[in-house]
PDB file of C-alpha atoms in Angstrom:
ATOM      1  CA  MET Y   9      45.364 -31.895 107.589  1.00  0.00           C
ATOM      2  CA  ARG Y  10      44.143 -29.362 105.532  1.00  0.00           C
ATOM      3  CA  LYS Y  11      41.447 -30.349 103.038  1.00  0.00           C
ATOM      4  CA  VAL Y  12      41.618 -30.166  98.876  1.00  0.00           C
ATOM      5  CA  ILE Y  13      38.328 -28.130  97.731  1.00  0.00           C
ATOM      6  CA  LEU Y  14      37.210 -27.868  94.747  1.00  0.00           C
ATOM      7  CA  PHE Y  15      35.115 -25.011  94.530  1.00  0.00           C
ATOM      8  CA  ILE Y  16      33.579 -24.523  91.250  1.00  0.00           C
ATOM      9  CA  ALA Y  17      30.679 -23.302  88.937  1.00  0.00           C
ATOM     10  CA  MET Y  18      28.623 -25.052  86.137  1.00  0.00           C
ATOM     11  CA  SER Y  19      26.247 -25.383  83.793  1.00  0.00           C
ATOM     12  CA  LEU Y  20      22.814 -27.684  84.740  1.00  0.00           C
ATOM     13  CA  ASP Y  21      24.153 -29.768  82.053  1.00  0.00           C
ATOM     14  CA  GLY Y  22      27.991 -29.863  83.128  1.00  0.00           C
ATOM     15  CA  TYR Y  23      30.167 -27.507  81.488  1.00  0.00           C
ATOM     16  CA  ILE Y  24      32.315 -25.650  83.248  1.00  0.00           C
ATOM     17  CA  ALA Y  25      33.341 -23.238  80.345  1.00  0.00           C
ATOM     18  CA  ASP Y  26      31.144 -23.129  76.775  1.00  0.00           C
ATOM     19  CA  SER Y  27      32.582 -24.735  73.321  1.00  0.00           C
ATOM     20  CA  GLU Y  28      35.511 -21.714  72.971  1.00  0.00           C
ATOM     21  CA  GLY Y  29      36.427 -21.932  76.490  1.00  0.00           C
ATOM     22  CA  LYS Y  30      34.408 -18.833  77.720  1.00  0.00           C
ATOM     23  CA  VAL Y  31      32.582 -18.255  80.904  1.00  0.00           C
ATOM     24  CA  GLY Y  32      30.830 -15.345  80.394  1.00  0.00           C
ATOM     25  CA  TRP Y  33      27.329 -17.397  80.716  1.00  0.00           C
ATOM     26  CA  LEU Y  34      28.347 -17.193  84.911  1.00  0.00           C
ATOM     27  CA  GLY Y  35      26.125 -15.115  86.647  1.00  0.00           C
ATOM     28  CA  GLY Y  36      22.117 -16.135  88.112  1.00  0.00           C
ATOM     29  CA  GLN Y  37      18.419 -15.480  86.428  1.00  0.00           C
ATOM     30  CA  GLY Y  38      19.017 -11.688  87.209  1.00  0.00           C
ATOM     31  CA  ASN Y  39      15.821 -11.360  89.489  1.00  0.00           C
ATOM     32  CA  ASP Y  40      16.932 -12.051  92.789  1.00  0.00           C
ATOM     33  CA  GLU Y  41      17.583  -9.175  95.271  1.00  0.00           C
ATOM     34  CA  GLU Y  42      18.953 -11.180  98.138  1.00  0.00           C
ATOM     35  CA  LYS Y  43      22.663 -10.619  97.521  1.00  0.00           C
ATOM     36  CA  ILE Y  44      24.510 -14.084  99.159  1.00  0.00           C
ATOM     37  CA  ASP Y  45      28.338 -13.608  99.299  1.00  0.00           C
ATOM     38  CA  THR Y  46      29.385 -17.897  99.676  1.00  0.00           C
ATOM     39  CA  TYR Y  47      32.826 -17.001  98.065  1.00  0.00           C
ATOM     40  CA  SER Y  48      34.099 -14.746 100.738  1.00  0.00           C
ATOM     41  CA  GLU Y  49      32.831 -17.125 103.124  1.00  0.00           C
ATOM     42  CA  PHE Y  50      34.622 -20.208 101.399  1.00  0.00           C
ATOM     43  CA  VAL Y  51      38.270 -18.278 101.098  1.00  0.00           C
ATOM     44  CA  ALA Y  52      38.573 -17.656 104.062  1.00  0.00           C
ATOM     45  CA  ASN Y  53      39.143 -20.736 105.226  1.00  0.00           C
ATOM     46  CA  VAL Y  54      41.622 -20.982 102.334  1.00  0.00           C
ATOM     47  CA  ASP Y  55      45.276 -20.271 101.915  1.00  0.00           C
ATOM     48  CA  THR Y  56      46.275 -21.913  98.652  1.00  0.00           C
ATOM     49  CA  VAL Y  57      44.670 -22.125  94.788  1.00  0.00           C
ATOM     50  CA  VAL Y  58      45.722 -24.093  92.264  1.00  0.00           C
ATOM     51  CA  MET Y  59      44.439 -23.794  88.398  1.00  0.00           C
ATOM     52  CA  GLY Y  60      45.693 -25.184  85.476  1.00  0.00           C
ATOM     53  CA  TRP Y  61      47.148 -22.554  82.564  1.00  0.00           C
ATOM     54  CA  ASN Y  62      43.708 -22.498  80.561  1.00  0.00           C
ATOM     55  CA  THR Y  63      42.166 -21.217  84.261  1.00  0.00           C
ATOM     56  CA  TYR Y  64      44.617 -18.552  84.616  1.00  0.00           C
ATOM     57  CA  TYR Y  65      44.558 -17.547  81.037  1.00  0.00           C
ATOM     58  CA  GLN Y  66      40.752 -17.110  81.507  1.00  0.00           C
ATOM     59  CA  VAL Y  67      40.995 -15.512  84.225  1.00  0.00           C
ATOM     60  CA  ILE Y  68      44.043 -12.572  83.322  1.00  0.00           C
ATOM     61  CA  THR Y  69      42.132 -11.981  80.010  1.00  0.00           C
ATOM     62  CA  GLU Y  70      38.612 -12.498  80.874  1.00  0.00           C
ATOM     63  CA  LEU Y  71      37.595 -12.166  84.378  1.00  0.00           C
ATOM     64  CA  SER Y  72      40.295  -9.317  86.298  1.00  0.00           C
ATOM     65  CA  LEU Y  73      41.903  -7.990  83.843  1.00  0.00           C
ATOM     66  CA  GLU Y  74      43.365  -5.289  86.106  1.00  0.00           C
ATOM     67  CA  GLU Y  75      44.711  -7.054  89.531  1.00  0.00           C
ATOM     68  CA  TRP Y  76      45.313 -10.717  90.296  1.00  0.00           C
ATOM     69  CA  VAL Y  77      42.193 -11.567  91.753  1.00  0.00           C
ATOM     70  CA  TYR Y  78      43.840 -14.084  94.309  1.00  0.00           C
ATOM     71  CA  SER Y  79      46.175 -12.119  95.832  1.00  0.00           C
ATOM     72  CA  GLY Y  80      46.558 -13.182  99.275  1.00  0.00           C
ATOM     73  CA  LEU Y  81      46.590 -16.547  98.362  1.00  0.00           C
ATOM     74  CA  GLU Y  82      49.645 -18.943  97.909  1.00  0.00           C
ATOM     75  CA  SER Y  83      48.356 -19.266  93.749  1.00  0.00           C
ATOM     76  CA  TYR Y  84      50.183 -22.130  91.307  1.00  0.00           C
ATOM     77  CA  VAL Y  85      49.224 -22.644  88.242  1.00  0.00           C
ATOM     78  CA  VAL Y  86      50.018 -25.976  86.532  1.00  0.00           C
ATOM     79  CA  THR Y  87      51.212 -25.573  83.052  1.00  0.00           C
ATOM     80  CA  HIS Y  88      54.130 -26.980  80.490  1.00  0.00           C
ATOM     81  CA  ARG Y  89      54.710 -23.372  79.570  1.00  0.00           C
ATOM     82  CA  ASP Y  90      57.949 -21.956  80.472  1.00  0.00           C
ATOM     83  CA  CYS Y  91      56.792 -19.258  82.260  1.00  0.00           C
ATOM     84  CA  SER Y  92      58.328 -16.960  85.293  1.00  0.00           C
ATOM     85  CA  SER Y  93      57.146 -17.570  88.699  1.00  0.00           C
ATOM     86  CA  THR Y  94      55.928 -13.978  90.220  1.00  0.00           C
ATOM     87  CA  GLU Y  95      55.799 -13.101  93.850  1.00  0.00           C
ATOM     88  CA  MET Y  96      51.909 -14.000  93.571  1.00  0.00           C
ATOM     89  CA  ILE Y  97      52.217 -16.741  91.102  1.00  0.00           C
ATOM     90  CA  ARG Y  98      53.943 -19.980  91.018  1.00  0.00           C
ATOM     91  CA  PHE Y  99      53.723 -21.784  87.687  1.00  0.00           C
ATOM     92  CA  THR Y 100      55.133 -25.088  88.173  1.00  0.00           C
ATOM     93  CA  SER Y 101      54.762 -28.423  85.596  1.00  0.00           C
ATOM     94  CA  GLU Y 102      55.022 -30.829  88.702  1.00  0.00           C
ATOM     95  CA  GLU Y 103      51.917 -33.258  88.241  1.00  0.00           C
ATOM     96  CA  PRO Y 104      49.001 -31.966  89.565  1.00  0.00           C
ATOM     97  CA  CYS Y 105      48.328 -35.317  92.374  1.00  0.00           C
ATOM     98  CA  SER Y 106      52.200 -34.542  93.547  1.00  0.00           C
ATOM     99  CA  LEU Y 107      51.767 -30.897  94.272  1.00  0.00           C
ATOM    100  CA  ILE Y 108      48.639 -31.650  96.172  1.00  0.00           C
ATOM    101  CA  ARG Y 109      50.312 -34.650  98.398  1.00  0.00           C
ATOM    102  CA  GLU Y 110      53.069 -31.741  98.719  1.00  0.00           C
ATOM    103  CA  LEU Y 111      50.914 -29.223  99.481  1.00  0.00           C
ATOM    104  CA  LYS Y 112      48.770 -30.968 102.381  1.00  0.00           C
ATOM    105  CA  LYS Y 113      51.975 -31.947 103.960  1.00  0.00           C
ATOM    106  CA  LYS Y 114      52.727 -28.299 104.553  1.00  0.00           C
ATOM    107  CA  ASP Y 115      51.138 -26.188 107.604  1.00  0.00           C
ATOM    108  CA  GLY Y 116      48.300 -24.217 106.576  1.00  0.00           C
ATOM    109  CA  LYS Y 117      44.113 -23.313 105.549  1.00  0.00           C
ATOM    110  CA  ASP Y 118      42.785 -25.393 103.308  1.00  0.00           C
ATOM    111  CA  ILE Y 119      44.131 -25.936  99.145  1.00  0.00           C
ATOM    112  CA  TRP Y 120      41.072 -24.803  96.686  1.00  0.00           C
ATOM    113  CA  ILE Y 121      40.635 -26.209  93.162  1.00  0.00           C
ATOM    114  CA  CYS Y 122      39.925 -23.577  90.738  1.00  0.00           C
ATOM    115  CA  GLY Y 123      39.970 -25.318  87.868  1.00  0.00           C
ATOM    116  CA  GLY Y 124      40.060 -27.135  85.010  1.00  0.00           C
ATOM    117  CA  ALA Y 125      38.465 -29.922  84.236  1.00  0.00           C
ATOM    118  CA  ASP Y 126      41.599 -31.936  83.398  1.00  0.00           C
ATOM    119  CA  ILE Y 127      43.828 -31.273  87.008  1.00  0.00           C
ATOM    120  CA  VAL Y 128      40.275 -32.050  88.370  1.00  0.00           C
ATOM    121  CA  ARG Y 129      39.891 -35.471  86.542  1.00  0.00           C
ATOM    122  CA  GLN Y 130      43.199 -36.227  87.342  1.00  0.00           C
ATOM    123  CA  LEU Y 131      42.836 -35.492  91.688  1.00  0.00           C
ATOM    124  CA  MET Y 132      39.369 -37.573  91.332  1.00  0.00           C
ATOM    125  CA  ALA Y 133      41.198 -40.471  89.619  1.00  0.00           C
ATOM    126  CA  GLU Y 134      43.382 -40.762  92.587  1.00  0.00           C
ATOM    127  CA  ASP Y 135      41.178 -39.746  95.410  1.00  0.00           C
ATOM    128  CA  LEU Y 136      42.584 -36.352  96.621  1.00  0.00           C
ATOM    129  CA  ILE Y 137      39.361 -34.320  96.851  1.00  0.00           C
ATOM    130  CA  ASP Y 138      38.368 -33.908  99.951  1.00  0.00           C
ATOM    131  CA  VAL Y 139      35.034 -31.497  99.419  1.00  0.00           C
ATOM    132  CA  TYR Y 140      33.268 -31.391  96.068  1.00  0.00           C
ATOM    133  CA  TYR Y 141      31.999 -27.420  96.202  1.00  0.00           C
ATOM    134  CA  VAL Y 142      30.193 -26.703  92.905  1.00  0.00           C
ATOM    135  CA  SER Y 143      27.355 -23.728  92.441  1.00  0.00           C
ATOM    136  CA  VAL Y 144      24.960 -24.778  89.497  1.00  0.00           C
ATOM    137  CA  ILE Y 145      24.285 -22.092  87.060  1.00  0.00           C
ATOM    138  CA  PRO Y 146      20.988 -22.032  85.433  1.00  0.00           C
ATOM    139  CA  ILE Y 147      22.084 -22.447  81.955  1.00  0.00           C
ATOM    140  CA  LEU Y 148      21.919 -25.515  79.320  1.00  0.00           C
ATOM    141  CA  LEU Y 149      24.794 -24.821  77.614  1.00  0.00           C
ATOM    142  CA  GLY Y 150      24.725 -27.818  74.954  1.00  0.00           C
ATOM    143  CA  LYS Y 151      28.821 -28.548  74.789  1.00  0.00           C
ATOM    144  CA  GLY Y 152      31.844 -27.176  76.150  1.00  0.00           C
ATOM    145  CA  ILE Y 153      34.139 -28.082  78.624  1.00  0.00           C
ATOM    146  CA  ARG Y 154      32.748 -31.052  81.086  1.00  0.00           C
ATOM    147  CA  LEU Y 155      33.530 -30.870  84.805  1.00  0.00           C
ATOM    148  CA  PHE Y 156      32.599 -34.533  85.361  1.00  0.00           C
ATOM    149  CA  GLY Y 157      33.375 -36.720  82.462  1.00  0.00           C
ATOM    150  CA  GLY Y 158      35.095 -40.054  82.357  1.00  0.00           C
ATOM    151  CA  SER Y 159      36.926 -40.198  85.580  1.00  0.00           C
ATOM    152  CA  GLY Y 160      35.943 -44.164  85.269  1.00  0.00           C
ATOM    153  CA  LYS Y 161      35.661 -44.009  88.950  1.00  0.00           C
ATOM    154  CA  GLU Y 162      33.502 -44.420  91.565  1.00  0.00           C
ATOM    155  CA  ILE Y 163      33.665 -41.638  94.516  1.00  0.00           C
ATOM    156  CA  PRO Y 164      30.710 -42.333  97.678  1.00  0.00           C
ATOM    157  CA  LEU Y 165      30.049 -38.681  98.509  1.00  0.00           C
ATOM    158  CA  LYS Y 166      27.875 -37.237 101.131  1.00  0.00           C
ATOM    159  CA  LEU Y 167      25.652 -33.869 101.128  1.00  0.00           C
ATOM    160  CA  THR Y 168      26.546 -31.567 103.791  1.00  0.00           C
ATOM    161  CA  LYS Y 169      24.769 -28.130 102.397  1.00  0.00           C
ATOM    162  CA  THR Y 170      22.629 -26.962 100.076  1.00  0.00           C
ATOM    163  CA  GLN Y 171      21.812 -23.018  99.378  1.00  0.00           C
ATOM    164  CA  SER Y 172      19.908 -21.790  96.301  1.00  0.00           C
ATOM    165  CA  TYR Y 173      19.974 -18.079  95.339  1.00  0.00           C
ATOM    166  CA  ASP Y 174      19.001 -16.020  92.117  1.00  0.00           C
ATOM    167  CA  GLY Y 175      18.813 -19.335  90.262  1.00  0.00           C
ATOM    168  CA  ILE Y 176      21.913 -20.742  91.636  1.00  0.00           C
ATOM    169  CA  THR Y 177      21.992 -23.585  93.482  1.00  0.00           C
ATOM    170  CA  GLU Y 178      25.169 -24.880  95.284  1.00  0.00           C
ATOM    171  CA  LEU Y 179      26.114 -27.718  96.436  1.00  0.00           C
ATOM    172  CA  VAL Y 180      28.434 -29.114  99.325  1.00  0.00           C
ATOM    173  CA  TYR Y 181      29.202 -32.599  99.350  1.00  0.00           C
ATOM    174  CA  GLU Y 182      32.313 -34.543 101.307  1.00  0.00           C
ATOM    175  CA  HIS Y 183      34.085 -37.501  99.978  1.00  0.00           C
ATOM    176  CA  ARG Y 184      32.848 -40.413 101.963  1.00  0.00           C
ATOM    177  CA  ARG Y 185      36.122 -42.388 102.859  1.00  0.00           C
TER     178      ARG Y 185
END
């Protein structure tokens, strides 16, 4: 069965965006000569990406203005806005947990949860995330949008991989069921 994987970056103090919802702080400390491309390795095993409106808007206005950065992936944007789907992007008002349950039933590769925090919390509440792949960025933001907050649920995890480069530490945990 397809795995649901949270693949996301956060500050050392647990934020995925600053107080203005921006991610300009993403990046390493800038002095590591070794270039490690964990994204390409990860995305090779994924064929579907799911995100909320804020993450989608951030991608098209800050991170990739010229082209849809997730071309080649079946892309879902969960939103209550009235948007017309395109060949590359499906806008849906379906509840995230229902959407993920439907996607897991289909044949395919793994499903990537790209953001945002509200979608992550809903999926965590119903134990729908199988793997947590978190890149910890070397910055303390002090405030912003917290990744893990208020889930009210204990989720046992098993550390399966760690890797560090350019001040970034990547942590991969699998859900212990």
